[in-house]
């Protein structure tokens, strides 16, 4: 049941490393796929170990799997975490994490030391920890490298390799999207993890087409590039994927990234023109979160995610006329919704965000909330953008929906929580008919840059720096945040 884990630990030191600096450039590990088996396709992939001592070329459709695990999982108990690692720690797992220090992004190492005993199940480790009065949070699956990975090609021939692997390919298809360059394949917590090693500027160019569209006006593309870059640096500082074995995921959880897919010259120009530009405040990197369409005014981050007051995310005016209305009141929210904002030059998706209607039956709403009937719906709180933040539903029991996202989901994925119920405009409470009609505006959480607004301003001739000032006031654009040499 117990056994020394030091031998395993000897080999794991590089496993949790993701980002790296090469010649003053920041390279990120962006996750493309995670699973117990993965399918990729390529006309040629070069597979090697990190040192490239061995090399193998494969092609076609490849099925990657973890065959029989020749290394059982071991759960360890963290003994201590040291912020300064010995030069060559033999008995610790080294992990990297980002910090913001002296206005620069710095990659720090820390060393995790485990107690000598390890366990085959987490339950066993917990029992042991409990007996010793150790917090269960200290129990962790000990990362293992040198796991066997198999590649099966179209002729069903199987090749075996040991993780972690370096993969080079001119075109590698993952989930129907082509990527190119350098990749890393590793095993983390029983799963295959396929990452692309990509310089941050390349990453930003791969984010923009998915976040704002590749045929947007140039100044809007530039604004989106700076916002996406600042947001990415912020995400790095959260270190929220450290234990997953990469820096950023490629979905909406971080930012949607699809390599060079749908990338064009305009996007490349926007990224190059704004190279390295991020927004900062005197204390930190500005969190440049963004969304599709605010509806007139942007929301404050505190209203949506709680947390501390963030001056540059406290809300701005996007459409000047909206300033005549107090959107946090029922009357103000309804009256502004009845005004049709100008849609000159807008694409269909943009104008669709300015006025939408949805219907939901009282029955379905009750079902979504686990109720048998609904007697009344009462709006308890709206934010500065008109978004409903708190809603009370009375039925066979009372339910309070708190948060714009929960409210949108309860009414079956509404574009935003800025809406009123037809027939109740200006009043906070309704006694719902069989079919509830919802009239709304905006798309997304409403915090930070509004993409529809940025597009409108770019068409009106505003420059990207001025657009960013509207949505992220009290920030400055900064390019000096990567040390040429890491301290
Ligand atoms: Zn993520
Ligand atoms: Zn807006």
Short mmCIF file of C-alpha atoms and ligand atoms in Angstrom, two decimals:
data_model
loop_
_atom_site.label_atom_id
_atom_site.label_comp_id
_atom_site.label_asym_id
_atom_site.label_seq_id
_atom_site.Cartn_x
_atom_site.Cartn_y
_atom_site.Cartn_z
CA UNK A 1 0.00 0.00 0.00
CA UNK A 2 2.80 2.38 0.81
CA UNK A 3 5.87 2.78 -1.24
CA UNK A 4 8.68 5.16 -1.87
CA UNK A 5 7.84 7.54 -4.65
CA UNK A 6 11.27 9.09 -4.97
CA UNK A 7 12.18 6.94 -7.92
CA UNK A 8 9.23 8.16 -9.90
CA UNK A 9 9.94 11.73 -8.89
CA UNK A 10 13.42 11.62 -10.36
CA UNK A 11 12.01 11.77 -13.85
CA UNK A 12 9.22 14.23 -13.58
CA UNK A 13 10.92 17.55 -13.27
CA UNK A 14 9.99 19.03 -16.63
CA UNK A 15 6.43 17.80 -16.77
CA UNK A 16 4.59 20.81 -15.45
CA UNK A 17 6.54 23.29 -17.49
CA UNK A 18 4.48 25.02 -20.11
CA UNK A 19 5.34 28.57 -21.16
CA UNK A 20 8.90 29.49 -21.95
CA UNK A 21 10.94 32.48 -23.08
CA UNK A 22 13.08 31.96 -26.17
CA UNK A 23 15.32 34.88 -27.20
CA UNK A 24 13.08 37.36 -25.41
CA UNK A 25 9.90 35.99 -27.02
CA UNK A 26 7.14 34.44 -24.98
CA UNK A 27 6.06 31.00 -26.23
CA UNK A 28 2.84 29.57 -24.87
CA UNK A 29 1.54 26.03 -24.67
CA UNK A 30 -1.99 26.21 -25.96
CA UNK A 31 -4.08 23.09 -25.51
CA UNK A 32 -5.66 21.68 -28.68
CA UNK A 33 -7.08 18.42 -27.34
CA UNK A 34 -7.24 16.39 -24.16
CA UNK A 35 -8.56 12.85 -23.79
CA UNK A 36 -7.80 9.21 -23.21
CA UNK A 37 -7.44 8.86 -26.97
CA UNK A 38 -6.90 11.49 -29.67
CA UNK A 39 -7.23 11.54 -33.44
CA UNK A 40 -4.94 13.61 -35.59
CA UNK A 41 -4.20 13.71 -39.30
CA UNK A 42 -1.20 14.94 -41.21
CA UNK A 43 0.74 14.39 -44.40
CA UNK A 44 3.79 14.18 -42.15
CA UNK A 45 4.57 14.43 -38.45
CA UNK A 46 8.03 14.20 -36.98
CA UNK A 47 7.84 12.65 -33.52
CA UNK A 48 10.78 12.82 -31.16
CA UNK A 49 11.66 13.07 -27.51
CA UNK A 50 12.56 16.50 -26.09
CA UNK A 51 16.25 16.03 -26.82
CA UNK A 52 15.51 14.73 -30.34
CA UNK A 53 17.78 11.75 -29.68
CA UNK A 54 15.31 9.53 -31.46
CA UNK A 55 13.02 10.55 -34.29
CA UNK A 56 10.21 8.96 -36.20
CA UNK A 57 8.10 10.11 -39.12
CA UNK A 58 4.46 9.12 -39.37
CA UNK A 59 1.67 10.17 -41.69
CA UNK A 60 -2.03 9.95 -42.48
CA UNK A 61 -4.74 9.42 -39.92
CA UNK A 62 -3.25 8.63 -36.55
CA UNK A 63 -4.99 7.34 -33.49
CA UNK A 64 -3.12 8.20 -30.32
CA UNK A 65 -3.88 6.22 -27.18
CA UNK A 66 -2.61 5.31 -23.78
CA UNK A 67 -2.41 1.51 -24.01
CA UNK A 68 -2.13 -0.44 -20.80
CA UNK A 69 -0.86 1.94 -18.22
CA UNK A 70 2.48 0.48 -17.23
CA UNK A 71 2.65 2.93 -14.41
CA UNK A 72 -0.08 2.91 -11.84
CA UNK A 73 -1.35 6.19 -10.49
CA UNK A 74 0.12 7.23 -7.20
CA UNK A 75 -1.42 9.74 -4.85
CA UNK A 76 0.99 11.71 -2.78
CA UNK A 77 0.69 14.16 0.08
CA UNK A 78 2.39 17.50 -0.37
CA UNK A 79 4.95 18.01 2.35
CA UNK A 80 6.03 21.53 1.42
CA UNK A 81 6.12 23.93 -1.52
CA UNK A 82 9.26 26.00 -1.82
CA UNK A 83 9.27 29.25 -3.76
CA UNK A 84 12.97 28.86 -4.47
CA UNK A 85 14.06 25.60 -6.01
CA UNK A 86 17.49 24.14 -5.46
CA UNK A 87 19.55 24.19 -8.65
CA UNK A 88 18.86 20.56 -9.40
CA UNK A 89 16.13 19.30 -7.07
CA UNK A 90 16.14 15.54 -7.30
CA UNK A 91 13.21 14.80 -5.06
CA UNK A 92 10.72 17.49 -5.99
CA UNK A 93 8.29 18.31 -8.75
CA UNK A 94 9.16 21.63 -10.33
CA UNK A 95 6.26 23.74 -11.41
CA UNK A 96 6.18 27.08 -13.19
CA UNK A 97 3.83 29.95 -12.65
CA UNK A 98 3.53 33.55 -13.77
CA UNK A 99 3.72 36.65 -11.58
CA UNK A 100 3.53 40.36 -12.36
CA UNK A 101 6.64 41.96 -10.85
CA UNK A 102 8.04 45.47 -11.39
CA UNK A 103 5.62 45.96 -14.30
CA UNK A 104 6.87 42.83 -16.04
CA UNK A 105 5.64 39.32 -16.63
CA UNK A 106 7.94 36.91 -14.85
CA UNK A 107 7.97 33.13 -14.96
CA UNK A 108 8.78 31.70 -11.53
CA UNK A 109 9.58 28.17 -10.51
CA UNK A 110 8.42 26.47 -7.39
CA UNK A 111 9.23 23.07 -6.01
CA UNK A 112 6.67 20.70 -4.60
CA UNK A 113 7.98 18.15 -2.15
CA UNK A 114 5.85 15.13 -1.33
CA UNK A 115 5.93 12.98 1.77
CA UNK A 116 7.80 9.73 1.06
CA UNK A 117 4.71 7.52 1.24
CA UNK A 118 2.31 7.33 -1.71
CA UNK A 119 -1.01 5.56 -2.31
CA UNK A 120 -2.79 3.78 -5.11
CA UNK A 121 -6.11 5.53 -4.50
CA UNK A 122 -7.08 8.96 -3.34
CA UNK A 123 -9.34 7.38 -0.67
CA UNK A 124 -6.37 5.59 0.86
CA UNK A 125 -4.32 8.76 0.84
CA UNK A 126 -7.20 10.60 2.50
CA UNK A 127 -7.54 8.05 5.24
CA UNK A 128 -3.83 8.29 5.97
CA UNK A 129 -3.85 12.09 5.88
CA UNK A 130 -6.84 12.20 8.20
CA UNK A 131 -5.08 10.01 10.75
CA UNK A 132 -2.14 12.41 10.76
CA UNK A 133 -4.34 15.52 10.80
CA UNK A 134 -3.19 16.69 7.36
CA UNK A 135 -5.53 18.80 5.20
CA UNK A 136 -7.03 16.72 2.35
CA UNK A 137 -6.17 19.59 -0.04
CA UNK A 138 -2.58 18.42 0.19
CA UNK A 139 -3.38 15.16 -1.56
CA UNK A 140 -2.43 15.15 -5.21
CA UNK A 141 -2.00 12.72 -8.03
CA UNK A 142 1.77 12.62 -8.45
CA UNK A 143 2.57 13.64 -12.02
CA UNK A 144 4.26 10.90 -13.98
CA UNK A 145 6.23 11.07 -17.19
CA UNK A 146 7.63 8.31 -19.34
CA UNK A 147 4.15 6.93 -19.84
CA UNK A 148 3.81 4.76 -22.93
CA UNK A 149 1.87 6.34 -25.77
CA UNK A 150 0.79 4.41 -28.86
CA UNK A 151 0.23 5.76 -32.37
CA UNK A 152 -1.85 3.62 -34.72
CA UNK A 153 -1.72 4.55 -38.40
CA UNK A 154 -4.25 3.82 -41.19
CA UNK A 155 -2.62 0.44 -41.92
CA UNK A 156 -3.25 -0.37 -38.23
CA UNK A 157 0.43 -0.57 -37.51
CA UNK A 158 1.19 0.49 -33.95
CA UNK A 159 4.17 2.55 -32.83
CA UNK A 160 5.10 3.05 -29.18
CA UNK A 161 6.73 6.12 -27.67
CA UNK A 162 7.42 7.48 -24.23
CA UNK A 163 5.98 10.78 -23.08
CA UNK A 164 6.57 13.68 -23.22
CA UNK A 165 6.92 13.95 -27.00
CA UNK A 166 7.87 16.77 -29.29
CA UNK A 167 5.98 16.83 -32.59
CA UNK A 168 6.82 18.94 -35.63
CA UNK A 169 4.41 19.21 -38.53
CA UNK A 170 3.73 21.48 -41.48
CA UNK A 171 0.04 20.77 -41.12
CA UNK A 172 -1.58 18.83 -38.35
CA UNK A 173 -5.36 18.44 -38.25
CA UNK A 174 -6.99 18.32 -34.84
CA UNK A 175 -10.82 18.34 -34.58
CA UNK A 176 -11.10 19.53 -38.18
CA UNK A 177 -8.76 22.50 -37.73
CA UNK A 178 -5.26 22.63 -39.25
CA UNK A 179 -2.33 23.77 -37.11
CA UNK A 180 1.34 24.01 -37.98
CA UNK A 181 4.65 24.20 -36.18
CA UNK A 182 5.74 22.67 -32.92
CA UNK A 183 3.56 20.58 -30.62
CA UNK A 184 3.97 18.77 -27.33
CA UNK A 185 2.20 15.61 -26.32
CA UNK A 186 2.21 14.62 -22.67
CA UNK A 187 0.27 12.62 -20.16
CA UNK A 188 -1.32 14.48 -17.28
CA UNK A 189 -3.56 12.73 -14.77
CA UNK A 190 -4.26 9.74 -16.99
CA UNK A 191 -5.08 11.83 -20.05
CA UNK A 192 -3.25 12.61 -23.25
CA UNK A 193 -2.65 16.35 -23.57
CA UNK A 194 -1.80 17.75 -27.02
CA UNK A 195 -0.53 21.34 -26.99
CA UNK A 196 0.79 23.69 -29.63
CA UNK A 197 3.90 25.69 -28.75
CA UNK A 198 3.08 29.09 -30.14
CA UNK A 199 4.60 32.59 -29.78
CA UNK A 200 2.10 34.91 -28.11
CA UNK A 201 1.74 37.13 -31.23
CA UNK A 202 0.84 34.07 -33.34
CA UNK A 203 -1.63 33.06 -30.67
CA UNK A 204 -3.34 36.49 -30.79
CA UNK A 205 -3.60 36.28 -34.59
CA UNK A 206 -5.31 32.90 -34.14
CA UNK A 207 -7.79 34.32 -31.63
CA UNK A 208 -9.08 37.42 -33.47
CA UNK A 209 -10.96 35.74 -36.36
CA UNK A 210 -12.95 33.66 -33.87
CA UNK A 211 -13.65 36.53 -31.54
CA UNK A 212 -14.53 39.45 -33.84
CA UNK A 213 -14.58 38.13 -37.42
CA UNK A 214 -11.90 38.50 -40.05
CA UNK A 215 -13.60 41.18 -42.18
CA UNK A 216 -13.88 43.86 -39.52
CA UNK A 217 -12.55 47.41 -40.02
CA UNK A 218 -8.81 47.72 -39.27
CA UNK A 219 -9.08 49.89 -36.13
CA UNK A 220 -11.57 47.43 -34.60
CA UNK A 221 -9.18 44.56 -35.38
CA UNK A 222 -6.35 46.47 -33.70
CA UNK A 223 -8.51 47.19 -30.63
CA UNK A 224 -9.44 43.50 -30.49
CA UNK A 225 -5.76 42.51 -30.79
CA UNK A 226 -4.73 44.67 -27.83
CA UNK A 227 -7.73 43.51 -25.76
CA UNK A 228 -7.09 39.83 -26.56
CA UNK A 229 -3.38 40.22 -25.73
CA UNK A 230 -4.06 41.95 -22.40
CA UNK A 231 -6.70 39.37 -21.57
CA UNK A 232 -4.27 36.55 -22.44
CA UNK A 233 -1.57 37.98 -20.14
CA UNK A 234 -4.17 38.24 -17.40
CA UNK A 235 -5.21 34.65 -17.92
CA UNK A 236 -1.55 33.62 -17.66
CA UNK A 237 -1.33 35.45 -14.34
CA UNK A 238 -4.33 33.49 -13.02
CA UNK A 239 -2.26 30.31 -13.67
CA UNK A 240 -5.51 28.43 -13.85
CA UNK A 241 -4.30 25.67 -16.19
CA UNK A 242 -0.95 25.01 -14.50
CA UNK A 243 -2.03 21.64 -13.17
CA UNK A 244 -3.54 20.70 -16.56
CA UNK A 245 -0.13 20.89 -18.23
CA UNK A 246 -0.65 23.94 -20.43
CA UNK A 247 -1.02 27.71 -20.28
CA UNK A 248 -4.29 28.39 -22.08
CA UNK A 249 -7.08 26.24 -23.46
CA UNK A 250 -8.46 26.89 -26.97
CA UNK A 251 -12.13 27.34 -26.01
CA UNK A 252 -14.27 30.17 -24.65
CA UNK A 253 -13.06 29.32 -21.13
CA UNK A 254 -9.87 31.18 -22.09
CA UNK A 255 -10.18 32.53 -25.66
CA UNK A 256 -11.22 30.65 -28.80
CA UNK A 257 -8.04 29.85 -30.78
CA UNK A 258 -7.90 27.99 -34.10
CA UNK A 259 -4.37 28.42 -35.44
CA UNK A 260 -4.25 29.99 -38.89
CA UNK A 261 -7.79 28.94 -39.69
CA UNK A 262 -9.72 31.95 -41.14
CA UNK A 263 -6.73 34.18 -40.53
CA UNK A 264 -6.12 36.81 -43.23
CA UNK A 265 -3.78 39.66 -44.10
CA UNK A 266 -5.86 42.28 -42.28
CA UNK A 267 -5.59 40.32 -39.04
CA UNK A 268 -1.85 39.84 -39.47
CA UNK A 269 -1.45 43.59 -40.07
CA UNK A 270 -3.51 44.44 -36.96
CA UNK A 271 -1.40 42.10 -34.81
CA UNK A 272 1.90 43.32 -36.23
CA UNK A 273 0.90 46.98 -35.91
CA UNK A 274 0.03 46.52 -32.25
CA UNK A 275 2.84 44.03 -31.52
CA UNK A 276 3.39 43.50 -27.76
CA UNK A 277 0.84 46.18 -26.84
CA UNK A 278 -1.13 45.45 -23.70
CA UNK A 279 -3.10 47.74 -21.41
CA UNK A 280 -1.80 48.32 -17.92
CA UNK A 281 -2.75 50.29 -14.82
CA UNK A 282 -0.15 51.58 -12.36
CA UNK A 283 -0.49 48.34 -10.40
CA UNK A 284 -1.23 45.59 -12.89
CA UNK A 285 -2.14 44.34 -16.33
CA UNK A 286 -5.61 45.58 -17.17
CA UNK A 287 -8.02 42.70 -17.37
CA UNK A 288 -9.37 43.39 -20.84
CA UNK A 289 -12.35 41.10 -20.88
CA UNK A 290 -14.78 41.76 -23.75
CA UNK A 291 -18.17 40.71 -25.11
CA UNK A 292 -20.36 40.95 -28.23
CA UNK A 293 -22.78 43.76 -27.53
CA UNK A 294 -23.52 45.84 -24.43
CA UNK A 295 -26.79 47.35 -25.62
CA UNK A 296 -25.91 50.97 -24.79
CA UNK A 297 -23.84 50.97 -21.62
CA UNK A 298 -21.32 48.40 -20.44
CA UNK A 299 -21.77 46.55 -17.15
CA UNK A 300 -19.44 46.72 -14.16
CA UNK A 301 -17.32 43.65 -13.48
CA UNK A 302 -18.43 43.70 -9.86
CA UNK A 303 -22.09 43.37 -10.82
CA UNK A 304 -21.32 40.32 -12.95
CA UNK A 305 -18.53 38.50 -11.13
CA UNK A 306 -18.54 40.11 -7.66
CA UNK A 307 -14.94 40.56 -6.48
CA UNK A 308 -13.11 43.84 -6.05
CA UNK A 309 -14.01 47.14 -7.66
CA UNK A 310 -11.93 47.43 -10.84
CA UNK A 311 -11.78 51.07 -12.02
CA UNK A 312 -11.24 50.22 -15.72
CA UNK A 313 -14.11 47.71 -15.70
CA UNK A 314 -16.64 49.79 -13.81
CA UNK A 315 -18.77 50.51 -16.89
CA UNK A 316 -18.77 52.99 -19.81
CA UNK A 317 -21.21 54.57 -22.18
CA UNK A 318 -21.13 52.93 -25.61
CA UNK A 319 -24.09 54.64 -27.33
CA UNK A 320 -24.27 58.32 -26.24
CA UNK A 321 -28.10 58.47 -26.28
CA UNK A 322 -28.27 55.72 -23.66
CA UNK A 323 -26.86 58.21 -21.15
CA UNK A 324 -30.29 59.86 -20.92
CA UNK A 325 -31.66 56.73 -19.24
CA UNK A 326 -30.96 55.20 -15.86
CA UNK A 327 -30.91 51.59 -17.04
CA UNK A 328 -30.77 50.23 -13.50
CA UNK A 329 -34.42 51.28 -13.04
CA UNK A 330 -37.37 49.40 -14.58
CA UNK A 331 -38.68 52.49 -16.36
CA UNK A 332 -35.25 53.52 -17.70
CA UNK A 333 -34.42 50.00 -18.89
CA UNK A 334 -37.76 49.62 -20.70
CA UNK A 335 -37.75 53.10 -22.26
CA UNK A 336 -34.25 52.72 -23.72
CA UNK A 337 -35.20 49.30 -25.07
CA UNK A 338 -38.09 50.91 -26.98
CA UNK A 339 -35.72 53.31 -28.78
CA UNK A 340 -34.17 51.82 -31.93
CA UNK A 341 -30.45 52.70 -32.10
CA UNK A 342 -28.91 53.51 -35.51
CA UNK A 343 -27.75 50.45 -37.41
CA UNK A 344 -26.00 52.19 -40.36
CA UNK A 345 -23.21 50.06 -41.81
CA UNK A 346 -23.81 47.23 -39.37
CA UNK A 347 -23.74 43.59 -40.36
CA UNK A 348 -26.79 41.43 -39.66
CA UNK A 349 -25.32 39.86 -36.52
CA UNK A 350 -24.45 43.27 -35.12
CA UNK A 351 -27.92 44.77 -35.60
CA UNK A 352 -29.53 41.54 -34.34
CA UNK A 353 -27.94 42.19 -30.94
CA UNK A 354 -29.72 45.53 -30.60
CA UNK A 355 -33.21 44.09 -30.55
CA UNK A 356 -34.26 40.51 -30.00
CA UNK A 357 -37.34 38.67 -28.88
CA UNK A 358 -37.64 35.20 -27.40
CA UNK A 359 -40.53 33.14 -26.13
CA UNK A 360 -40.63 30.53 -23.43
CA UNK A 361 -43.62 28.71 -22.00
CA UNK A 362 -44.31 29.07 -18.31
CA UNK A 363 -44.19 25.29 -18.16
CA UNK A 364 -40.66 25.04 -19.62
CA UNK A 365 -39.40 27.78 -17.36
CA UNK A 366 -40.83 25.95 -14.35
CA UNK A 367 -39.18 22.74 -15.53
CA UNK A 368 -35.79 24.47 -15.98
CA UNK A 369 -36.02 25.61 -12.38
CA UNK A 370 -37.32 22.34 -10.95
CA UNK A 371 -40.71 23.86 -10.08
CA UNK A 372 -44.19 22.45 -10.76
CA UNK A 373 -45.75 25.89 -11.39
CA UNK A 374 -44.89 29.58 -11.46
CA UNK A 375 -47.06 32.25 -9.88
CA UNK A 376 -44.92 35.35 -10.34
CA UNK A 377 -41.56 36.62 -11.56
CA UNK A 378 -40.08 39.66 -9.91
CA UNK A 379 -37.05 41.64 -11.05
CA UNK A 380 -35.10 42.53 -7.92
CA UNK A 381 -31.98 44.16 -9.33
CA UNK A 382 -30.60 45.55 -12.57
CA UNK A 383 -27.06 46.68 -13.26
CA UNK A 384 -25.98 49.93 -14.92
CA UNK A 385 -26.25 48.28 -18.38
CA UNK A 386 -29.88 47.26 -17.77
CA UNK A 387 -28.86 43.63 -17.23
CA UNK A 388 -31.01 41.87 -14.67
CA UNK A 389 -28.78 40.65 -11.87
CA UNK A 390 -31.34 39.23 -9.47
CA UNK A 391 -34.73 37.68 -10.13
CA UNK A 392 -37.26 36.13 -7.75
CA UNK A 393 -39.58 33.40 -8.99
CA UNK A 394 -42.51 32.36 -6.86
CA UNK A 395 -44.10 28.97 -7.49
CA UNK A 396 -44.59 25.92 -5.35
CA UNK A 397 -41.50 27.35 -3.70
CA UNK A 398 -39.50 30.57 -4.04
CA UNK A 399 -36.34 30.70 -6.11
CA UNK A 400 -33.87 33.55 -6.33
CA UNK A 401 -31.78 33.59 -9.50
CA UNK A 402 -28.61 35.51 -8.81
CA UNK A 403 -26.22 36.54 -11.60
CA UNK A 404 -26.78 37.48 -15.23
CA UNK A 405 -25.52 34.13 -16.57
CA UNK A 406 -27.84 32.02 -14.41
CA UNK A 407 -30.78 34.16 -15.48
CA UNK A 408 -29.92 33.78 -19.18
CA UNK A 409 -29.65 30.02 -18.78
CA UNK A 410 -32.95 29.67 -16.90
CA UNK A 411 -34.75 31.35 -19.82
CA UNK A 412 -32.97 29.01 -22.25
CA UNK A 413 -29.75 30.71 -23.29
CA UNK A 414 -30.86 34.30 -23.81
CA UNK A 415 -28.27 36.51 -25.56
CA UNK A 416 -28.13 38.79 -22.49
CA UNK A 417 -30.02 39.46 -19.27
CA UNK A 418 -31.02 42.98 -20.40
CA UNK A 419 -34.71 42.41 -21.16
CA UNK A 420 -38.24 43.01 -20.00
CA UNK A 421 -41.35 40.86 -20.13
CA UNK A 422 -43.85 41.90 -22.78
CA UNK A 423 -46.86 43.56 -21.19
CA UNK A 424 -44.89 44.43 -18.07
CA UNK A 425 -42.53 47.13 -19.37
CA UNK A 426 -41.59 49.41 -16.51
CA UNK A 427 -43.04 47.11 -13.84
CA UNK A 428 -40.83 44.75 -11.83
CA UNK A 429 -43.34 41.94 -11.34
CA UNK A 430 -45.35 39.76 -13.71
CA UNK A 431 -47.87 36.97 -13.29
CA UNK A 432 -46.76 34.93 -16.29
CA UNK A 433 -49.17 33.88 -19.04
CA UNK A 434 -48.82 30.44 -20.64
CA UNK A 435 -46.28 31.86 -23.08
CA UNK A 436 -43.85 34.49 -21.84
CA UNK A 437 -42.49 36.92 -24.45
CA UNK A 438 -39.10 38.42 -23.66
CA UNK A 439 -37.88 41.58 -25.38
CA UNK A 440 -34.20 42.27 -25.02
CA UNK A 441 -31.00 43.91 -26.18
CA UNK A 442 -27.30 43.12 -26.01
CA UNK A 443 -25.29 39.92 -26.21
CA UNK A 444 -22.88 38.60 -23.62
CA UNK A 445 -22.00 39.65 -20.07
CA UNK A 446 -21.57 43.29 -20.99
CA UNK A 447 -18.21 43.83 -19.23
CA UNK A 448 -15.26 45.51 -20.95
CA UNK A 449 -15.08 46.20 -24.67
CA UNK A 450 -18.31 45.86 -26.62
CA UNK A 451 -17.40 44.47 -30.05
CA UNK A 452 -20.45 45.91 -31.79
CA UNK A 453 -19.54 49.32 -30.33
CA UNK A 454 -15.87 48.95 -31.32
CA UNK A 455 -16.92 48.11 -34.89
CA UNK A 456 -19.26 51.13 -34.99
CA UNK A 457 -16.58 53.49 -33.70
CA UNK A 458 -14.01 52.12 -36.15
CA UNK A 459 -16.44 52.81 -39.03
CA UNK A 460 -16.90 56.33 -37.68
CA UNK A 461 -13.14 56.86 -37.95
CA UNK A 462 -11.97 56.47 -34.36
CA UNK A 463 -8.51 55.02 -33.81
CA UNK A 464 -8.04 51.84 -31.83
CA UNK A 465 -6.37 53.56 -28.87
CA UNK A 466 -9.40 55.88 -28.53
CA UNK A 467 -11.80 52.96 -28.79
CA UNK A 468 -9.92 51.16 -26.02
CA UNK A 469 -10.04 54.31 -23.85
CA UNK A 470 -13.85 54.24 -24.05
CA UNK A 471 -14.10 50.70 -22.70
CA UNK A 472 -11.01 50.53 -20.50
CA UNK A 473 -10.62 54.03 -19.03
CA UNK A 474 -7.63 54.83 -16.78
CA UNK A 475 -5.39 52.34 -18.59
CA UNK A 476 -2.30 53.00 -20.73
CA UNK A 477 -0.89 51.02 -23.63
CA UNK A 478 2.41 49.44 -22.71
CA UNK A 479 4.89 47.42 -24.75
CA UNK A 480 7.69 47.02 -22.21
CA UNK A 481 6.55 44.06 -20.12
CA UNK A 482 8.76 41.17 -21.24
CA UNK A 483 12.33 41.10 -19.94
CA UNK A 484 14.91 40.35 -22.60
CA UNK A 485 16.30 37.93 -20.09
CA UNK A 486 14.21 36.43 -17.34
CA UNK A 487 15.51 37.37 -13.89
ZN1 LIG B 1 -9.14 27.83 -20.31
ZN1 LIG B 2 -21.98 48.56 -26.91
#
